[in-house]
């Protein structure tokens, strides 16, 4: 796949995530005990042989940039190609979803300099573990001009998404923004597009002057009669993180071993930055059930149905249930945390009580002393 | 620290008393402590002490060790531009114009690498072993070495009197000058044991190495030859008293004990001290999946495991699966082992990728002479069978 370059959009709107995203971008959002969302797409890329990776960033991206370490862990710290950070001029909180063409236009130099023939565009908040070469195979086999990748979902958990209208020849004929979700099957756009770099540059050229039409998908579908735009259905597990409820749900879903297996033990290893933590120590009285626990922790209390990130200390007599506890947080002796999302470096003093509701978890921000 | 000091890490030995554990790999490459290899401790101590020039001497079955250590990136030894040291170099025995020789002893391995050390022209050389478990800031020892204007500083540790006869014992005066050296004495006069960690004035050491090489009857060993000779010639030998945990994991029993030591609260290396991090080549595995039926107590468990059984007082490496109903106690379980439903294991070391099928039992037979059962890598233990070590059938 060294004739394919990839551009990851990390400028996704933060509406709905404000409570937990803090000053991070989507890609920098901690997930699954030891990862950040961007790790998933980067790991898929690492094992696909793609060596030219651009990431659109906006605003508060220091968390992401510090995490990336110039792409070292994913083999992207190299002399030829590698990882490129592409700032964007997009301001404010965009209402529309993804693949905003202005982003691409602002970074046209990067596209011009890149020598790859094909471009894969995707978004940092869509999580999966897939063989990316299948997309290129589909594109070539079906003689496409553009391929849009989607996943079938029944009653998705989200506030808004793009549903693709696909005909019997597997061509994408239209799309719809879905706001009111019904109990039926949707072709949910995974915010992934595969096309020739030359076509992308032509489309951008057209969109240069147009301030009203900003989505790539509009430009592609507008030319339906001239371009062959086909749909590629991805049948594996996909997590769409777009607000704090879906964030909570998809983390908790990892406690289902079938999903854990598909995402973490699937085709690609999921790689993240090294942290050299000690192996987790379970003390004498610890009781852990149905949880994901990662390295560097000292567990002395009770943990149930929870996701525990690196370096967390759960002291004696405390109880953590249905919760997500992020890096280095300390749960003091005798405390109870139920249905909570605790960000990094939180200190829960002894005998404290944090209780959220199952559908509405209680969120505690970074570095809070409770 | 610049080229104040060059560290030479002896990692060439087999460690024959570790039996199955070193059948196919060198002792420093042996896995330890749920995610490390023995050599990680010395390498991390060097890195954390700011020593940037490290030679790693390999000989016995070096493939796993060489691949694992690489150019030392995991310990930041590959930053040759930023730091003024030369980084980490693997030094195997080699052939020159006049033929070549395997390393015949600890001192001989340094003798054969005089050229490597001379490149840096250091004031001092730090000789380390790759098979000890401990935390040490070598700067403190170097400061003491300079303060005492010593030619050779030997790090010593107080050992229990009943074990003193297993070690090289240093007898010192009040100034900590070494006046006598007893190698494994039957009647030790002292309980200060040599840890095998030495700082030598390089020019002095070089002289002794060259002379020792000419002596055909010599075993070319630091403890047996070089140090006694230096003492005889009245060079200035100083003992540096080390306080803290130190374990030479030379036997299966001491290896198992050192692993179990990590489970205690006291008298251990603090693996959780973020000011002195022990780095290793990380495993790329997801967080542990702990099931509904698991009961874990007093154990160290790495990521990537799936635990649904009972785990007590044990050290578990990555990607181990322990199914419902299985019981693991007082055991070191190496990576990717599969322990199936109802299997039981007690006081053992289970080698990588071994499979313990349903209801199998691993435990010591009463008549077995070994204290700890060692199960070889990839061994499959059949359903409902009971097994002790390789020798007991």
XYZ file of C-alpha atoms in Angstrom:
763
model
C 0.000 0.000 0.000
C 2.897 2.365 -0.535
C 0.970 4.090 -3.290
C -1.662 5.152 -0.791
C -1.452 8.176 1.483
C -3.836 8.772 4.312
C -5.301 11.930 5.826
C -6.892 11.751 9.263
C -9.318 14.465 10.221
C -9.007 15.369 13.892
C -11.028 18.586 13.654
C -14.321 16.915 14.523
C -16.726 19.187 16.369
C -16.675 18.869 20.129
C -20.360 19.531 20.714
C -21.703 16.908 23.080
C -18.245 16.002 24.309
C -17.522 19.209 26.215
C -18.017 17.582 29.588
C -15.203 15.141 29.110
C -13.051 16.226 26.229
C -11.586 19.132 28.228
C -8.844 20.790 26.197
C -8.104 17.733 24.104
C -8.970 16.960 20.518
C -10.878 13.790 19.648
C -7.737 11.957 18.672
C -6.257 12.659 22.092
C -9.260 11.349 24.005
C -8.244 8.483 26.322
C -10.057 5.243 25.509
C -10.095 1.604 26.475
C -7.774 1.662 29.457
C -4.513 2.567 27.795
C -5.150 4.113 24.419
C -6.120 7.384 22.827
C -8.622 7.381 19.982
C -6.009 8.224 17.355
C -4.098 5.029 18.222
C -6.662 2.895 16.457
C -6.437 4.443 13.022
C -2.668 4.817 13.378
C -2.323 1.132 14.267
C -4.441 0.117 11.290
C -2.169 2.278 9.138
C 0.994 0.852 10.652
C 0.073 -2.683 9.642
C -1.188 -1.705 6.199
C 2.111 -0.462 4.817
C 0.929 3.128 4.365
C 3.869 5.397 5.156
C 2.545 8.870 4.410
C 0.118 10.084 7.061
C -1.308 13.578 7.478
C -3.387 14.670 10.443
C -5.639 17.749 10.314
C -5.593 19.495 13.678
C -7.355 22.500 15.078
C -7.107 24.525 18.254
C -6.180 22.571 21.392
C -3.923 19.969 19.917
C -1.025 19.934 22.327
C -2.283 16.733 23.978
C -2.397 15.038 20.609
C 0.966 16.286 19.400
C 2.674 15.291 22.648
C 1.107 11.864 22.437
C 2.154 11.298 18.831
C 5.919 11.674 19.414
C 6.254 12.319 15.691
C 4.728 8.923 14.989
C 7.652 6.923 16.373
C 5.637 4.058 17.853
C 3.782 3.501 14.594
C 6.906 3.436 12.467
C 6.267 6.903 11.069
C 9.402 8.605 12.329
C 11.297 8.122 9.124
C 13.437 9.886 6.554
C 11.032 9.330 3.705
C 7.435 10.477 4.257
C 6.114 9.723 7.732
C 3.758 11.741 9.868
C 2.694 15.278 8.975
C 0.715 17.587 11.233
C -1.527 19.850 9.162
C -3.051 22.823 10.910
C -6.448 23.997 9.763
C -8.047 27.393 9.698
C -11.444 26.133 10.730
C -12.707 28.140 13.642
C -15.562 27.610 16.000
C -17.692 24.599 16.589
C -18.772 23.217 13.266
C -22.230 21.857 13.004
C -21.612 19.681 10.007
C -19.798 16.418 10.262
C -16.608 15.528 8.558
C -14.383 15.815 5.520
C -14.675 19.537 5.323
C -13.103 20.477 2.040
C -11.627 23.707 3.339
C -9.309 21.676 5.544
C -7.930 19.867 2.575
C -7.605 23.047 0.587
C -5.604 24.807 3.286
C -3.082 22.022 3.053
C -2.881 21.656 -0.695
C 0.913 21.913 -0.597
C 1.056 18.680 1.320
C -1.053 16.963 -1.300
C 1.025 18.373 -4.121
C 4.286 17.242 -2.553
C 3.044 13.722 -1.823
C 3.853 11.223 -4.512
C 1.235 8.602 -3.768
C -1.462 7.895 -6.331
C -4.343 7.290 -3.932
C -5.714 9.035 -0.862
C -7.667 7.523 1.995
C -9.492 10.112 4.095
C -10.785 9.208 7.515
C -11.647 10.575 10.933
C -9.994 10.125 14.327
C -13.230 9.363 16.188
C -14.224 6.213 14.283
C -12.645 3.118 15.835
C -12.095 -0.234 14.169
C -9.498 -2.898 13.513
C -9.385 -3.594 9.785
C -7.213 -4.576 6.885
C -7.129 -1.268 5.010
C -5.919 -2.941 1.822
C -9.419 -4.390 1.385
C -10.622 -0.903 0.565
C -8.063 -0.430 -2.177
C -8.841 -3.900 -3.512
C -12.526 -3.035 -3.750
C -11.731 0.285 -5.412
C -9.575 -1.315 -8.090
C -11.700 -4.378 -8.651
C -14.812 -2.294 -9.195
C -13.075 0.297 -11.306
C -14.257 3.105 -9.053
C -13.548 6.792 -9.095
C -14.416 7.123 -5.428
C -15.337 4.682 -2.686
C -17.262 5.622 0.427
C -16.870 3.255 3.375
C -19.832 2.561 5.635
C -21.089 0.272 8.351
C -24.578 -1.093 8.806
C -26.094 -0.039 12.115
C -29.427 -0.650 13.744
C -30.580 2.152 16.045
C -27.209 3.828 16.484
C -26.357 5.813 19.591
C -25.474 9.251 18.353
C -26.864 12.705 17.921
C -26.419 13.002 14.173
C -24.817 11.113 11.309
C -24.780 10.611 7.550
C -26.835 7.769 6.113
C -25.926 6.651 2.587
C -28.528 5.807 -0.042
C -27.118 2.892 -2.036
C -28.602 1.355 -5.168
C -28.568 -2.292 -6.213
C -25.302 -1.861 -8.091
C -23.698 -0.733 -4.881
C -23.444 2.836 -6.102
C -23.922 5.694 -3.655
C -26.666 7.873 -5.039
C -27.438 10.223 -2.177
C -26.992 10.831 1.519
C -29.121 12.115 4.381
C -28.352 13.752 7.690
C -30.203 11.699 10.273
C -31.188 13.486 13.475
C -34.130 11.476 14.688
C -33.083 7.887 15.042
C -35.611 5.167 14.327
C -35.464 1.486 15.010
C -34.243 0.429 11.577
C -31.095 -0.375 9.633
C -28.901 2.500 8.510
C -25.919 2.670 6.195
C -23.788 4.775 8.457
C -20.961 6.662 6.785
C -17.669 5.887 8.518
C -16.253 9.224 7.336
C -13.893 7.321 5.100
C -13.295 8.083 1.437
C -10.903 6.416 -0.965
C -10.117 8.120 -4.258
C -7.292 9.070 -6.558
C -5.275 12.002 -5.334
C -5.671 13.690 -8.716
C -9.475 13.564 -8.418
C -9.347 14.974 -4.922
C -7.219 17.867 -6.101
C -9.637 18.588 -8.957
C -12.581 18.630 -6.561
C -10.760 20.966 -4.200
C -9.931 23.291 -7.064
C -13.651 23.568 -7.790
C -14.537 24.085 -4.163
C -11.957 26.817 -3.714
C -14.331 29.652 -4.454
C -17.491 28.110 -3.090
C -18.163 29.071 0.506
C -21.543 27.396 0.770
C -20.784 23.854 -0.189
C -18.075 22.580 2.131
C -18.414 18.821 2.396
C -16.323 16.513 0.262
C -19.241 14.131 -0.054
C -21.248 16.874 -1.780
C -18.544 17.414 -4.372
C -18.240 13.718 -5.040
C -21.939 13.005 -5.368
C -22.587 16.087 -7.446
C -20.720 14.396 -10.264
C -22.488 11.068 -9.923
C -23.234 10.752 -13.609
C -19.584 11.275 -14.477
C -17.940 9.480 -11.548
C -18.425 5.929 -10.380
C -18.969 6.311 -6.648
C -19.307 2.970 -4.965
C -19.978 1.931 -1.409
C -17.744 -0.423 0.579
C -19.429 -2.116 3.491
C -17.218 -2.867 6.457
C -18.602 -5.826 8.375
C -16.409 -5.700 11.430
C -16.879 -3.905 14.723
C -17.011 -0.097 14.570
C -17.275 2.377 17.421
C -18.433 5.907 16.621
C -17.462 8.299 19.401
C -19.214 11.615 19.008
C -20.607 12.648 22.364
C -20.079 11.771 25.982
C -22.839 9.136 26.021
C -21.420 7.255 23.064
C -17.972 7.634 24.651
C -19.272 5.995 27.839
C -21.121 3.282 25.943
C -18.261 2.240 23.673
C -15.818 2.085 26.552
C -18.242 -0.080 28.563
C -18.819 -2.263 25.482
C -15.212 -3.386 25.780
C -16.263 -5.371 28.851
C -18.077 -7.676 26.452
C -15.362 -10.161 25.561
C -16.549 -10.583 21.988
C -16.065 -6.876 21.332
C -12.754 -6.790 23.266
C -11.612 -9.672 21.106
C -12.584 -8.052 17.801
C -11.065 -4.710 18.602
C -7.921 -5.610 20.546
C -7.076 -9.116 19.391
C -8.112 -8.564 15.792
C -6.056 -8.328 12.642
C -3.800 -5.488 13.799
C -2.094 -4.994 17.144
C -3.232 -1.743 18.644
C -0.131 0.297 19.371
C 0.158 3.239 21.710
C 3.021 5.204 23.242
C 5.209 3.351 25.704
C 4.892 4.214 29.319
C 7.097 1.735 31.200
C 4.672 1.287 34.065
C 5.076 -1.467 36.641
C 2.823 -4.505 36.247
C -0.411 -3.977 38.151
C -0.339 -5.161 41.731
C -3.399 -6.759 43.261
C -3.215 -6.591 47.029
C -4.555 -9.192 49.406
C -8.093 -7.890 49.830
C -8.719 -6.729 46.288
C -11.843 -7.945 44.520
C -12.050 -7.439 40.800
C -14.808 -8.623 38.504
C -15.678 -8.048 34.892
C -13.262 -5.189 34.311
C -10.450 -3.976 32.105
C -7.385 -3.019 34.069
C -4.107 -1.842 32.674
C -0.570 -1.474 33.959
C 0.861 0.650 36.728
C -2.122 0.282 39.059
C -2.287 -0.762 42.683
C -5.655 -2.332 43.467
C -6.666 -2.807 47.083
C -10.421 -2.329 46.895
C -13.374 -3.586 44.880
C -13.674 -3.034 41.143
C -16.669 -4.120 39.081
C -17.713 -3.491 35.468
C -15.127 -0.784 35.132
C -12.306 0.397 32.962
C -9.187 1.366 34.861
C -6.427 3.295 33.125
C -2.700 3.385 33.872
C -1.280 4.259 37.240
C -4.571 4.324 39.121
C -4.569 3.598 42.851
C -7.705 2.083 44.307
C -7.254 2.012 48.046
C -8.532 -0.409 50.636
C -12.227 -0.518 51.349
C -13.150 1.546 48.304
C -15.610 0.436 45.659
C -15.578 1.301 41.974
C -18.535 0.190 39.868
C -19.626 0.833 36.249
C -17.013 3.524 35.949
C -14.155 4.767 33.849
C -11.144 5.863 35.888
C -8.375 7.578 33.954
C -4.611 7.849 34.460
C -3.087 8.304 37.893
C -6.391 8.980 39.634
C -6.499 7.941 43.278
C -9.615 6.504 44.872
C -9.163 6.982 48.615
C -9.933 4.469 51.321
C -13.580 3.729 51.854
C -14.798 5.766 48.882
C -17.515 4.751 46.487
C -17.558 5.606 42.783
C -20.529 4.391 40.789
C -21.431 5.259 37.184
C -18.658 7.815 37.005
C -16.160 9.004 34.458
C -13.131 10.323 36.303
C -10.529 12.120 34.245
C -6.776 12.017 34.918
C -5.084 12.945 38.166
C -8.285 13.162 40.180
C -7.928 12.713 43.916
C -10.946 11.189 45.612
C -10.418 11.634 49.335
C -11.268 8.978 51.880
C -14.888 8.090 52.406
C -16.148 10.173 49.498
C -19.148 9.330 47.441
C -19.468 9.814 43.683
C -22.607 8.463 42.126
C -23.965 9.003 38.640
C -26.827 7.284 36.865
C -26.447 4.471 34.403
C -27.627 6.581 31.481
C -26.065 9.730 32.803
C -22.637 9.116 34.275
C -21.157 11.628 36.686
C -18.133 13.277 35.146
C -15.222 14.551 37.208
C -12.692 16.735 35.446
C -8.901 16.419 35.409
C -7.028 17.174 38.600
C -10.153 17.688 40.720
C -9.792 17.024 44.423
C -13.011 15.469 45.594
C 28.751 11.911 33.189
C 30.380 11.948 29.739
C 33.424 9.789 29.372
C 34.108 10.027 33.013
C 33.054 6.428 33.019
C 32.225 3.624 30.603
C 29.993 0.782 31.761
C 30.793 -2.776 30.693
C 27.939 -5.145 31.266
C 28.864 -8.814 31.459
C 26.020 -10.673 29.801
C 27.801 -13.641 28.316
C 27.137 -16.340 30.863
C 24.736 -19.225 30.664
C 23.702 -19.470 34.258
C 23.763 -23.251 34.265
C 22.050 -23.469 37.621
C 18.923 -21.970 36.102
C 18.340 -25.195 34.217
C 15.466 -25.052 31.752
C 15.211 -21.286 32.052
C 18.538 -20.801 30.283
C 18.450 -23.785 27.978
C 18.052 -21.583 24.954
C 18.809 -18.066 26.105
C 21.485 -16.252 28.045
C 20.764 -15.586 31.708
C 20.327 -11.803 31.413
C 17.598 -12.392 28.821
C 15.538 -14.518 31.196
C 12.110 -13.071 31.874
C 11.482 -11.610 35.294
C 8.859 -9.771 37.321
C 5.794 -10.037 35.076
C 7.142 -7.906 32.259
C 10.896 -7.508 32.460
C 14.049 -9.374 31.572
C 16.830 -9.604 34.140
C 19.098 -7.275 32.148
C 16.493 -4.457 32.341
C 17.525 -3.724 35.907
C 21.182 -3.075 35.165
C 20.402 -1.241 31.931
C 17.847 0.977 33.645
C 20.233 1.672 36.514
C 22.836 2.829 33.955
C 20.373 4.986 32.100
C 18.917 6.517 35.252
C 22.431 7.143 36.574
C 23.197 9.132 33.447
C 25.764 6.676 32.093
C 25.554 6.908 28.327
C 28.311 4.666 27.116
C 27.521 1.034 27.695
C 29.184 -2.055 26.235
C 27.172 -5.259 26.569
C 29.360 -8.360 26.395
C 27.465 -11.323 25.012
C 28.536 -14.872 24.307
C 26.224 -17.703 25.324
C 23.170 -18.000 23.035
C 22.962 -14.277 22.434
C 20.165 -14.111 19.838
C 17.278 -13.322 22.166
C 19.427 -10.927 24.167
C 20.831 -9.073 21.158
C 17.427 -8.730 19.540
C 15.890 -7.593 22.783
C 18.544 -5.019 23.638
C 19.064 -3.768 20.076
C 20.763 -0.403 20.176
C 19.299 0.279 23.579
C 16.440 2.551 22.440
C 14.211 1.439 25.279
C 16.717 2.917 27.755
C 17.464 6.031 25.689
C 20.902 4.798 24.697
C 20.308 5.626 21.059
C 20.459 9.403 21.425
C 24.001 9.761 20.200
C 23.503 13.296 18.954
C 22.116 14.792 22.131
C 24.171 13.061 24.776
C 27.912 12.976 24.616
C 28.165 9.251 25.213
C 28.421 6.722 22.437
C 25.291 4.819 23.332
C 25.004 1.079 23.686
C 27.113 -1.385 21.757
C 26.769 -5.154 21.789
C 30.232 -6.721 22.036
C 30.429 -10.373 21.041
C 33.717 -12.247 20.795
C 35.368 -11.597 17.448
C 38.145 -12.672 15.178
C 41.176 -10.544 14.385
C 44.256 -10.988 12.211
C 45.732 -13.491 14.612
C 42.597 -15.553 14.986
C 40.034 -15.145 17.720
C 38.968 -16.490 21.034
C 35.830 -17.015 22.987
C 35.764 -15.031 26.191
C 37.486 -17.311 28.663
C 36.521 -15.439 31.798
C 35.019 -12.182 33.070
C 38.350 -10.371 32.934
C 39.215 -11.797 29.547
C 36.048 -10.359 28.031
C 37.177 -6.890 29.125
C 40.738 -7.589 27.981
C 39.482 -8.440 24.490
C 37.612 -5.126 24.381
C 40.410 -2.809 25.446
C 40.142 -1.191 22.017
C 36.454 -0.373 22.574
C 37.099 1.267 25.927
C 40.203 3.107 24.728
C 38.081 4.926 22.142
C 36.534 6.926 24.964
C 39.684 7.230 27.008
C 37.666 7.233 30.210
C 38.990 7.911 33.662
C 37.087 4.933 35.035
C 35.346 1.761 33.964
C 32.276 0.366 35.693
C 32.038 -3.416 35.526
C 28.527 -4.737 35.943
C 26.802 -8.023 35.677
C 23.617 -8.451 33.698
C 22.116 -10.913 36.115
C 21.343 -9.062 39.272
C 18.077 -7.547 40.445
C 18.577 -4.255 42.264
C 18.177 -0.515 42.110
C 21.357 1.550 42.295
C 22.526 5.028 41.416
C 26.073 4.409 40.208
C 26.898 8.101 40.588
C 26.951 7.676 44.332
C 29.477 4.884 44.002
C 31.542 6.944 41.558
C 31.483 9.947 43.892
C 32.731 7.745 46.710
C 35.402 6.295 44.445
C 36.666 9.787 43.655
C 36.352 11.020 47.211
C 38.449 8.098 48.458
C 40.914 8.511 45.569
C 40.517 4.825 45.046
C 42.008 2.697 42.268
C 39.331 0.110 42.569
C 36.018 0.450 44.359
C 34.047 -2.697 45.008
C 30.404 -2.516 45.956
C 29.587 -4.726 48.904
C 26.396 -5.676 50.682
C 25.806 -7.229 54.052
C 24.487 -10.750 53.698
C 23.079 -13.038 56.404
C 25.989 -14.693 58.220
C 24.778 -18.171 57.389
C 25.053 -17.367 53.705
C 28.385 -15.537 53.829
C 30.336 -18.599 52.712
C 28.603 -18.486 49.312
C 30.129 -15.126 48.457
C 33.401 -13.306 47.926
C 33.914 -11.661 51.317
C 35.733 -8.344 51.760
C 37.539 -7.619 54.997
C 37.998 -3.918 55.546
C 39.467 -1.477 58.038
C 37.676 1.583 59.439
C 38.557 3.579 56.327
C 36.767 0.950 54.244
C 40.055 -0.025 52.664
C 39.983 -3.671 51.674
C 42.739 -5.548 53.445
C 41.721 -9.088 52.672
C 39.561 -10.928 50.220
C 38.120 -14.350 50.947
C 36.537 -16.195 48.036
C 33.678 -18.388 49.352
C 35.344 -18.869 52.740
C 34.346 -21.695 55.051
C 34.973 -19.403 58.001
C 34.098 -15.896 56.889
C 35.576 -13.079 58.989
C 33.004 -10.664 57.754
C 29.584 -10.617 56.149
C 30.299 -7.951 53.539
C 29.874 -9.709 50.233
C 31.128 -8.519 46.878
C 28.246 -7.734 44.542
C 30.343 -8.121 41.423
C 30.056 -4.376 40.769
C 33.424 -2.686 40.375
C 34.715 0.740 39.415
C 38.292 0.560 38.193
C 40.710 3.290 37.312
C 40.998 2.384 33.634
C 44.744 2.745 33.148
C 45.382 0.587 36.190
C 42.912 -2.068 35.115
C 44.305 -2.159 31.601
C 47.760 -2.897 32.974
C 46.526 -5.797 35.074
C 44.415 -7.224 32.256
C 47.376 -7.266 29.889
C 49.552 -8.987 32.438
C 46.870 -11.452 33.428
C 46.409 -12.419 29.805
C 50.024 -13.510 29.636
C 49.534 -15.845 32.598
C 48.483 -19.190 31.092
C 47.406 -20.608 34.441
C 44.939 -17.831 35.109
C 41.175 -18.267 34.791
C 41.010 -14.637 33.654
C 38.371 -13.924 36.251
C 37.941 -10.724 38.250
C 37.155 -12.408 41.526
C 39.680 -15.214 41.243
C 42.576 -13.439 39.572
C 42.496 -9.680 38.988
C 41.309 -8.520 42.390
C 43.513 -10.820 44.458
C 46.490 -9.730 42.319
C 45.700 -6.059 42.856
C 45.396 -6.667 46.562
C 48.723 -8.456 46.564
C 50.397 -5.533 44.825
C 48.886 -3.200 47.412
C 46.774 -1.180 45.059
C 44.152 0.990 46.713
C 40.970 -1.080 47.003
C 37.946 0.484 48.656
C 34.662 -1.118 49.665
C 31.503 0.844 48.886
C 28.709 -0.204 51.190
C 25.456 -0.628 49.365
C 22.160 -0.585 51.216
C 19.051 -1.884 49.611
C 17.637 -4.916 47.923
C 20.018 -6.942 45.776
C 19.462 -10.422 44.462
C 21.699 -12.610 42.365
C 19.160 -14.813 40.664
C 21.594 -17.639 40.073
C 19.486 -20.670 40.959
C 15.937 -21.686 40.165
C 15.059 -21.229 43.843
C 16.555 -17.740 44.139
C 14.951 -16.774 40.807
C 11.530 -17.843 42.060
C 12.127 -16.135 45.416
C 13.141 -12.886 43.738
C 9.897 -12.913 41.766
C 7.896 -13.610 44.910
C 9.785 -10.823 46.705
C 8.038 -8.345 44.402
C 4.743 -9.281 46.030
C 5.812 -8.139 49.466
C 5.343 -4.652 50.808
C 8.780 -4.303 52.316
C 12.321 -5.108 51.318
C 11.742 -4.880 47.596
C 12.621 -2.683 44.703
C 9.819 -0.194 44.265
C 8.703 -0.856 40.705
C 6.174 1.946 41.115
C 8.765 4.656 41.807
C 8.373 7.010 38.858
C 11.640 8.740 39.720
C 13.595 5.564 38.965
C 11.792 3.778 36.168
C 12.801 0.295 35.130
C 12.340 0.274 31.393
C 11.958 -2.726 29.142
C 10.877 -3.516 25.603
C 7.147 -3.123 26.004
C 4.634 -5.743 24.999
C 1.949 -4.451 22.646
C -1.049 -5.901 24.370
C -4.438 -4.552 25.468
C -5.475 -4.065 29.100
C -6.217 -7.202 31.115
C -9.685 -8.657 30.806
C -10.821 -9.753 34.250
C -13.852 -12.014 34.157
C -16.879 -12.616 36.335
C -15.400 -15.534 38.250
C -11.948 -14.249 38.968
C -10.447 -14.056 42.407
C -7.094 -12.355 42.451
C -5.065 -11.708 45.538
C -1.532 -10.573 46.268
C -0.319 -10.877 42.702
C 1.428 -8.950 39.960
C -0.338 -9.267 36.635
C 0.628 -7.769 33.308
C -1.556 -6.512 30.504
C -3.032 -8.673 27.779
C -4.107 -11.407 30.180
C -7.562 -12.888 30.421
C -8.197 -13.943 33.993
C -11.320 -15.769 35.060
C -9.852 -18.094 37.684
C -8.151 -17.908 41.042
C -4.724 -16.294 41.236
C -2.886 -16.032 44.550
C 0.646 -14.872 45.354
C 1.684 -15.142 41.746
C 3.557 -13.258 39.064
C 1.798 -13.323 35.694
C 3.380 -12.213 32.416
C 1.454 -10.760 29.432
C -1.141 -12.609 27.371
C -1.697 -15.391 29.856
C -5.157 -16.968 29.917
C -6.409 -18.419 33.202
C -9.853 -19.925 32.787
C -12.690 -20.259 35.247
C -12.059 -22.827 37.957
C -8.313 -22.830 37.445
C -6.179 -22.160 40.506
C -2.719 -20.617 40.298
C -0.756 -20.166 43.521
C 2.802 -19.132 44.331
C 3.741 -19.403 40.686
C 5.542 -17.456 37.991
C 3.604 -17.760 34.735
C 5.459 -16.686 31.606
C 3.891 -15.058 28.542
C 1.090 -16.604 26.490
C 0.536 -19.571 28.754
C -2.913 -21.133 28.622
C -4.265 -22.556 31.874
C -7.569 -24.211 31.222
C -10.603 -24.797 33.373
C -9.973 -26.643 36.607
C -6.201 -26.831 36.170
C -4.139 -26.309 39.301
C -0.600 -25.151 39.741
C 1.370 -24.514 42.891
C 4.966 -23.351 43.565
C 6.066 -23.519 39.961
C 7.533 -21.640 37.051
C 5.558 -22.181 33.863
C 7.492 -21.576 30.640
C 6.266 -19.449 27.739
C 3.360 -20.758 25.663
C 2.873 -23.855 27.777
C -0.628 -25.295 27.878
C -2.146 -26.781 31.005
C -5.261 -28.590 29.873
C -8.458 -29.018 31.860
C -8.029 -30.316 35.392
C -4.316 -30.924 35.003
C -2.189 -30.488 38.087
C 1.334 -29.146 38.396
C 2.885 -29.740 41.754
C 5.933 -31.135 43.405
C 5.980 -34.829 44.153
C 6.989 -35.629 47.723
C 10.087 -37.441 46.608
C 11.233 -34.697 44.262
C 14.466 -32.989 45.228
C 13.649 -29.677 43.576
C 11.723 -27.156 45.590
C 10.151 -25.399 42.602
C 8.697 -27.194 39.595
C 9.849 -25.789 36.257
C 7.703 -26.467 33.220
C 9.443 -26.035 29.885
C 8.355 -23.620 27.160
C 5.544 -24.875 24.950
C 4.983 -27.961 27.062
C 1.492 -29.400 26.837
C 0.144 -31.001 29.991
C -2.716 -33.318 29.177
C -6.178 -33.214 30.697
C -6.513 -34.708 34.136
C -2.811 -35.512 34.370
C -0.493 -34.619 37.217
C 3.060 -33.514 36.580
C 6.145 -32.560 38.496
C 9.430 -31.509 36.949
C 11.195 -32.999 33.928
C 13.260 -35.373 36.018
C 10.358 -36.871 37.989
C 8.308 -39.143 35.830
